[in-house]
Amino acid sequence: MPTQTTVRLAVAGACLALATAAGVLLVRSGPDDESTITPIADIQGEGAATELAGRTVTTRGVVTAVYPTGGLGGYYLQAAGSGGDHDETPGASDAVFVASRGTADEVAPGDHVQVTGTVDEHHSLTQLSVDGTGLEVLAETAEAPEPTPVDFPADEGTREAHEGMLVDVSATAWAVTDHHDLNAYGSLGLAPGPDPLPNPTSVADPGGAARAVRAENAGKLVVLDDGAATNFLRAPGNRGTLPYLDGDAPVRVGAPVTFTRPVVLDYRHEAWTFQPTGPLTDGTAEQVQPVTIGDSRPAEATPQDVGGDLTLASFNVLNYFTTLGEEFAGCRAYEDREGNPVTTNGCAPRGAFDRPNLERQQAKIVRAINGLDASVVALEEIENGVHFGTDRDEALAALVRALNEDAGTGRWAYVESPDRRPPVQEEDVIRTAFIYQPAEVRPAGASVILTGAEAFRNAREPLAQLFRAVEDGAGVEGTEFLAIANHFKSKGSGSGPGNEDTGDGQGAANADRVAQAEALVDFAQDLGASRGAERIFLVGDFNAYEREDPISVLEEAGYASQGARSAGEYSYAFDGSVGSLDGIFASPAAAEAVTGVDVWMINANEPVALEYSRYNYTAERLYAADQWRSSDHNPILVGIDLGL
C-alpha cells in the first residue's frame, strides 16, 4: 500500500543514519531524537494493511483507551492534536493499537507516551507489539486528540482511514440488530437507522439479489463491544455480569441506541467494532459506558387485537421435553456457573436436564400460551413420546395440564394423535401438535398425519385437524376450517442433489423443503376435498424465509401469507438480521375470513440470556417466569371471522 511521505526530520544532532525502507524514510539517532519517530499515519498507511509489517519502529501519541484487563491486553495511541473536524492525514489513520500486556497497566488515558515495537497486521488490525521495555511515558504535555465525527453507514475506505481513532457517531441513529453474542462475549450488533437489518431472502429473491442484500448488510453492521474478550460462557468463577444488560433493562433486537460518549473504531473478529475507552463492567460503567439503549418491549404483555370470532396461532416452543436428561445414563449437560446441569448436551432428549429446569422452561411457555389466548394453537418442537417408551401425546398432555393449572380452569385440551401414524423409525423425536380451547372450538373428526410421503422422511410430518366453532356449547355447522401444522427440514443440514448450501441465501436442504412444500400442497388439497373444507390454513415453522423457493411453492398454489400483512414484524432473528421462518398461509376462502394478524414479538427480539437454558450462567439472575424469551421463535396469530 502507498505510505505517507511526511516523515519528520530533525537535522540537528550527531551521527545521523539514513535508511529507506518500503517508501518510508527512517532517520535514526539517539534515543531521544525526534528524527527516530515514525508518525502513526505512516505506520497505518492508506490501505487495508500496513506495509511496515515486521519492522521495528518508534512512535509517539496520546493514550485514548486502555484495556489492562479483560483479554485485549493493550491500549490505543492517537497522534497529538489529531481528530476533530480537520484531517491532516486523509486516507490514513492517526491511531494505532499497542499490543502490550506488560505495559497496559502503566498508562492511562491522556498520557503522552513513546513506544518502540514491531509492526504487524493482527487479524486485519494494524498494531504495534511492545514488550515491557518499549514504553516511555513522556514528561512534556501534548495536545489531546479530538473525537472525529463519522457518519454511518461508512464505506470501507472511510473506516480504514479512522481505524483505532476516537470517533463521534452520535449523529447517527442506531438500532440493535443482533444480540446473540451478548450472552457469550458481551457484544451487540448495531445497524445505522431505526430498524434491524433484514434477512436477505426475506426481502430479495435467492441468488444475486439476496447476495447484494447480504453485502449491503455487511457494510452497515458494526459491533458494539465491551472493551474485553471475556467469554462469559466459559470464564471461571462467577462469570461476572453481562454488559449492556440487566434484569430490569432488556436489550431487544430493534431497540434504539444513542451514543453518549466517543468510542474507538476497532477491527476484531472480522468485524468493525466500537470499543468503549476501557473494559465495561458494573464498576466502570459511569466512566466508560458509551450508550443508552431504549426499552422497546411492548407496553402491553398481550398480542394485538386481531378481531374475528376465533383465533389461530403457531408457536415453536423450543424443544419442550418431559423426558429428562437425568433419566439417561451418560447424558451430558450444559452447566451453569456453579456446575449444575441445565439442558441436555447431545442426548436423545433435547430439552431440560432435570425437573427444576423443566419447571423453569414450562413456566415461561405456559405464560406465553395463556397470554396468546388463541382458540387453536399449532405447536412445533414438542417431544414425541414414542421414542422414549411413553405415549406419543405424553409431553403434550403434560403441557395442557400445566396450562390449565395456571389458568385455574379446564381452559385447554389437546388434539389426540390418530391411530394411523408413520412407522416409529420414520418419526423425529420432536413433533407438531394442536391444542385448543373447548369453549371456542371442537375437533370435527380425528386428526390426520401425512404418512408415506418420501419428502418427509427427514422432517416432521404435517398434522391436520378440522375444527368447528362452538356457540352456546354446541358446534355450528358451516364454521369449519382445516388447520395443518408443519415443521419443515432445517437449514443447518441436508444431503443429496440440491441440498448443498449454494450460497444463494437459502441454506442447506432447500431441495428437501421444496419437496415438502409440494407434498403439503397435495395433502391439503386431498384432505380439504375429502372433508369438504374450503378454509384451509397451513401453519407452522417452515424453515424458509419469505422469498425462498418453498414459500413460492405455497403461494403459487394459492395460499396467501398472512404474516406478510403484519408490516415491520418478524418471527426470527439470526446472524444479525431478521425475517420470518414461521407463518400462516391461507387458502382463498380462508384469507377472506382473516380479520387481522399479529406476530407477537416476545422471543426472537429478547436476549438468549433470558432463556431458561441460560439460568444462573452469570452473576446476575436474569431468569423470570414470564413469557419473555420463552422460545427463540415469535408466535404468529390471526383472527378469523366465521359469521357467528
Short mmCIF file of N, CA and C in Angstrom, two decimals, residues 3 19-26 51-52 55:
data_model
loop_
_atom_site.label_atom_id
_atom_site.label_comp_id
_atom_site.label_asym_id
_atom_site.label_seq_id
_atom_site.Cartn_x
_atom_site.Cartn_y
_atom_site.Cartn_z
N THR A 3 2.43 4.70 1.27
CA THR A 3 2.60 5.23 2.61
C THR A 3 2.76 6.73 2.56
N ALA A 19 18.08 5.60 6.33
CA ALA A 19 17.74 4.35 5.65
C ALA A 19 16.37 4.50 5.02
N THR A 20 16.22 3.95 3.86
CA THR A 20 14.94 3.99 3.19
C THR A 20 14.37 2.58 3.11
N ALA A 21 13.17 2.41 3.60
CA ALA A 21 12.57 1.08 3.57
C ALA A 21 11.09 1.20 3.26
N ALA A 22 10.66 0.46 2.26
CA ALA A 22 9.23 0.41 1.88
C ALA A 22 8.66 1.79 1.61
N GLY A 23 9.49 2.68 1.06
CA GLY A 23 9.00 4.00 0.72
C GLY A 23 8.95 4.95 1.88
N VAL A 24 9.41 4.55 3.06
CA VAL A 24 9.39 5.42 4.24
C VAL A 24 10.82 5.77 4.59
N LEU A 25 11.09 7.02 4.75
CA LEU A 25 12.42 7.48 5.13
C LEU A 25 12.55 7.44 6.64
N LEU A 26 13.41 6.57 7.14
CA LEU A 26 13.62 6.41 8.57
C LEU A 26 14.93 7.07 8.95
N GLU A 51 2.30 -1.57 5.33
CA GLU A 51 3.44 -2.05 4.57
C GLU A 51 4.70 -2.14 5.43
N LEU A 52 4.54 -1.82 6.70
CA LEU A 52 5.69 -1.87 7.60
C LEU A 52 5.69 -3.12 8.47
N ARG A 55 8.61 -4.58 10.78
CA ARG A 55 9.60 -3.55 11.09
C ARG A 55 9.50 -3.13 12.55
#
